[in-house]
Amino acid sequence: MSKSGPINRVRNAPKDRITSGKMPRRQKSSRFFSKHKVPLEKTAAFHDVPPQLRPDLFLQKIRQCAIICDFGDPSAELAEKEIKRYTLQELLEYVSMNRGVLTSEIFYMEITKLFAVNLFRTIPPQVNPTGDAYDPEEDEPVLELAWPHLQVVYEFFLRFLESPDFNIHYAKRYIDQKFVLQLLELFDAEDPRERDFLKTTLHRIYGKFLNLRAFIRRSINNIFFQFIYETERHNGIAELLEILGSIINGFALPLKEEHKQFLRRVLIPLHKVKSLALYHPQLAYCVVQFLEKSQALIPEVTQGLLRYWPKVNSPKEVMFLNELEEIVEVADSNEFRNIMGPLFTKLGQCVSNTHFQVAERALFFWNNEYVMSMMAENIEEIMPIIFPTLYRTSKTHWNKTILSLVYNALRQCMEMNPNLFEHCVCQYKQHKQLKVSGTGAITIATETEITIESNDMFSDFSFPTSQGFEGELEEEDDEDMSDELVDVDQREEQYDVLHPDM
């Protein structure tokens, strides 16, 4: 057969080959490099040396633990890793069980150095340029390889801060603004165990170092601003909000204007980020803490939630409804009257939602005794708002559970004011007949008119405002924070243009 035949031509034709190489693994969190290795040797135990020699032994062990082991190779430096782990445990027990240990300034310098050398490192980027992007809602976090050592370092440093012998005068020279910034950078670590220790560590520093409080708050605000308006990616937002929750709880009354600006500029805009589910419980707690201190903020916060209300994200809408119910529970009668129009207009929209979880969560408001008591006091204004939606949904919704909840809501409305209920039924049927016959409008208030009227209740508010921070979040500080709010309005407008369907 000729070599140029059709079969040979097919065999010799060039073939397109698809490379099937395995995608590279995401980079490990640990990035420790040490060019100069110092061999670790086991030192004597504290109880084996005379008391007068223990301070020198304490210092020797601290310096020994500042040597970094290679955790990139599990089989490397096994003896050194065990010696360091054991020595760190010795330091932890020595500080915890003894008094009069932290007597010299050199201990503060060396302990701070030990913490910095072991923990301060570059956090890998969240997006791997050679692999898939990390999704915190779907992917498992990359755990820290060196955690057996890092955990004990965190515990030792916390015992150091909490020690009765702790001398703030010595510590101020080494735990400074640079130290705080490096600590805050670690909050973006993927390992949740490390973020939990960081949360406790920063909280202890905030409580002891009054001179750093203003700087810590400004630095946290900068992280939030970058997260809201630029990256929308950060692993430690929940932990930072948890710290702020305890700070807000300590605000003095009446609230300063800069406290309110923090609510407007940081907490409310945090609701519009796509990854809200990762930190919403902590965010809602912070918001409710503000409202418990000043109920006058309830209309403004409610307006903020309605402004950022999700349009095509049902799970996020359920979260908003959860928070809205918490807000209603802290409102007194006067503030409830200020928000009941927009509140029940939004509830009506949610009740008629075809997504049954949204409709179900909205109807659960009728199971809240406090909400029902407030509704009973204002039933004349509320029933015309909510009745048309409830009645229509009872006839049209596809889900049996929703129908049962709607019937329960209608029954409660009827029990609150039977005459008004019958009046609303007659008006609804009359309105429906007029729409079918094509005759002119009737004189009752339609849902559209009610919606417009309820929105006009917030016409006096402007959210968010263009004013900047004039001070700090604590009474003892009075620094100017206006510089951190420059161009926030422009950035927010740009965000709304780029993200129309939140």
Short mmCIF file of C-alpha atoms in Angstrom, two decimals, residues 38 50 65 88 97 115 152 253 297 303 321 352 361 393:
data_model
loop_
_atom_site.label_atom_id
_atom_site.label_comp_id
_atom_site.label_asym_id
_atom_site.label_seq_id
_atom_site.Cartn_x
_atom_site.Cartn_y
_atom_site.Cartn_z
CA VAL A 38 20.74 28.12 64.82
CA PRO A 50 17.87 28.14 91.90
CA CYS A 65 11.87 30.43 70.82
CA LEU A 88 7.07 27.52 74.52
CA MET A 97 1.92 30.11 87.62
CA PHE A 115 5.71 37.42 69.06
CA VAL A 152 1.36 28.43 71.98
CA LEU A 253 -24.47 58.61 76.45
CA LEU A 297 -31.41 56.42 65.13
CA GLN A 303 -34.03 53.76 55.81
CA LEU A 321 -35.72 40.54 57.50
CA SER A 352 -46.04 38.36 48.09
CA ARG A 361 -39.73 34.93 57.08
CA THR A 393 -51.49 36.35 48.50
#
